[in-house]
């Protein structure tokens, strides 16, 4: 009996040590990455002709490094973790669910400048539904990465499709790209609209129409 207990204690100690180790590993990795980014931002500032020792810029490389880590934190997140315990069985619910005007902020992978706008999501459940706030979290996982709007739209749709296996998923993103607004063509009012339709939204024009009408209305 005693031996068994000891084993358990040792095991649980081991798992605690292991757990601590994992946490510190992750933090260490983040620190290393932050230092490397900080050094890189210092080079960029110098290359721009800036004096990195002047008051206003002293902590800029570190701040920029932290900001970039935050804006790309989606690389370390996945849908499974987010949806853990948030999927519910709903035998009778097969009406369209629409969540519209979800704010989205991302970075264009071609210029590393922001694009931002609204996401509209619709799905028709097939026995499984998800807490509505989780749809916004899914948007965040994929938008906090370097992106192109078309891929972001598709990743959100296929992510939901995989997790919920619904009858269909529709995703529309309307966004303003700062790379178009601030440089080059300077089209300040231009917005880019992308959409991905899966399942019934693709096969049935009426369902698609219903989603488009409901998601575009105020
Ligand atoms: Zn761009």
PDB file of N, CA, C and O and ligand atoms in Angstrom, residues 108 110-111 179, ligand 1:
ATOM      1  N   UNK A 108      -1.498  42.618 -43.145  1.00  0.00           N
ATOM      2  CA  UNK A 108      -1.316  42.126 -44.505  1.00  0.00           C
ATOM      3  C   UNK A 108       0.106  41.566 -44.640  1.00  0.00           C
ATOM      4  O   UNK A 108       1.076  42.196 -44.235  1.00  0.00           O
ATOM      5  N   UNK A 110       1.888  41.082 -47.154  1.00  0.00           N
ATOM      6  CA  UNK A 110       2.729  41.656 -48.204  1.00  0.00           C
ATOM      7  C   UNK A 110       3.456  42.920 -47.747  1.00  0.00           C
ATOM      8  O   UNK A 110       4.548  43.208 -48.206  1.00  0.00           O
ATOM      9  N   UNK A 111       2.829  43.687 -46.869  1.00  0.00           N
ATOM     10  CA  UNK A 111       3.416  44.968 -46.456  1.00  0.00           C
ATOM     11  C   UNK A 111       3.568  45.100 -44.949  1.00  0.00           C
ATOM     12  O   UNK A 111       4.091  46.095 -44.460  1.00  0.00           O
ATOM     13  N   UNK A 179      -2.438  49.340 -46.572  1.00  0.00           N
ATOM     14  CA  UNK A 179      -1.441  49.404 -47.649  1.00  0.00           C
ATOM     15  C   UNK A 179      -2.030  50.048 -48.906  1.00  0.00           C
ATOM     16  O   UNK A 179      -1.303  50.601 -49.720  1.00  0.00           O
TER      17      UNK A 179
HETATM   18 ZN1  LIG B   1      -0.676  44.940 -48.281  1.00  0.00          ZN
END
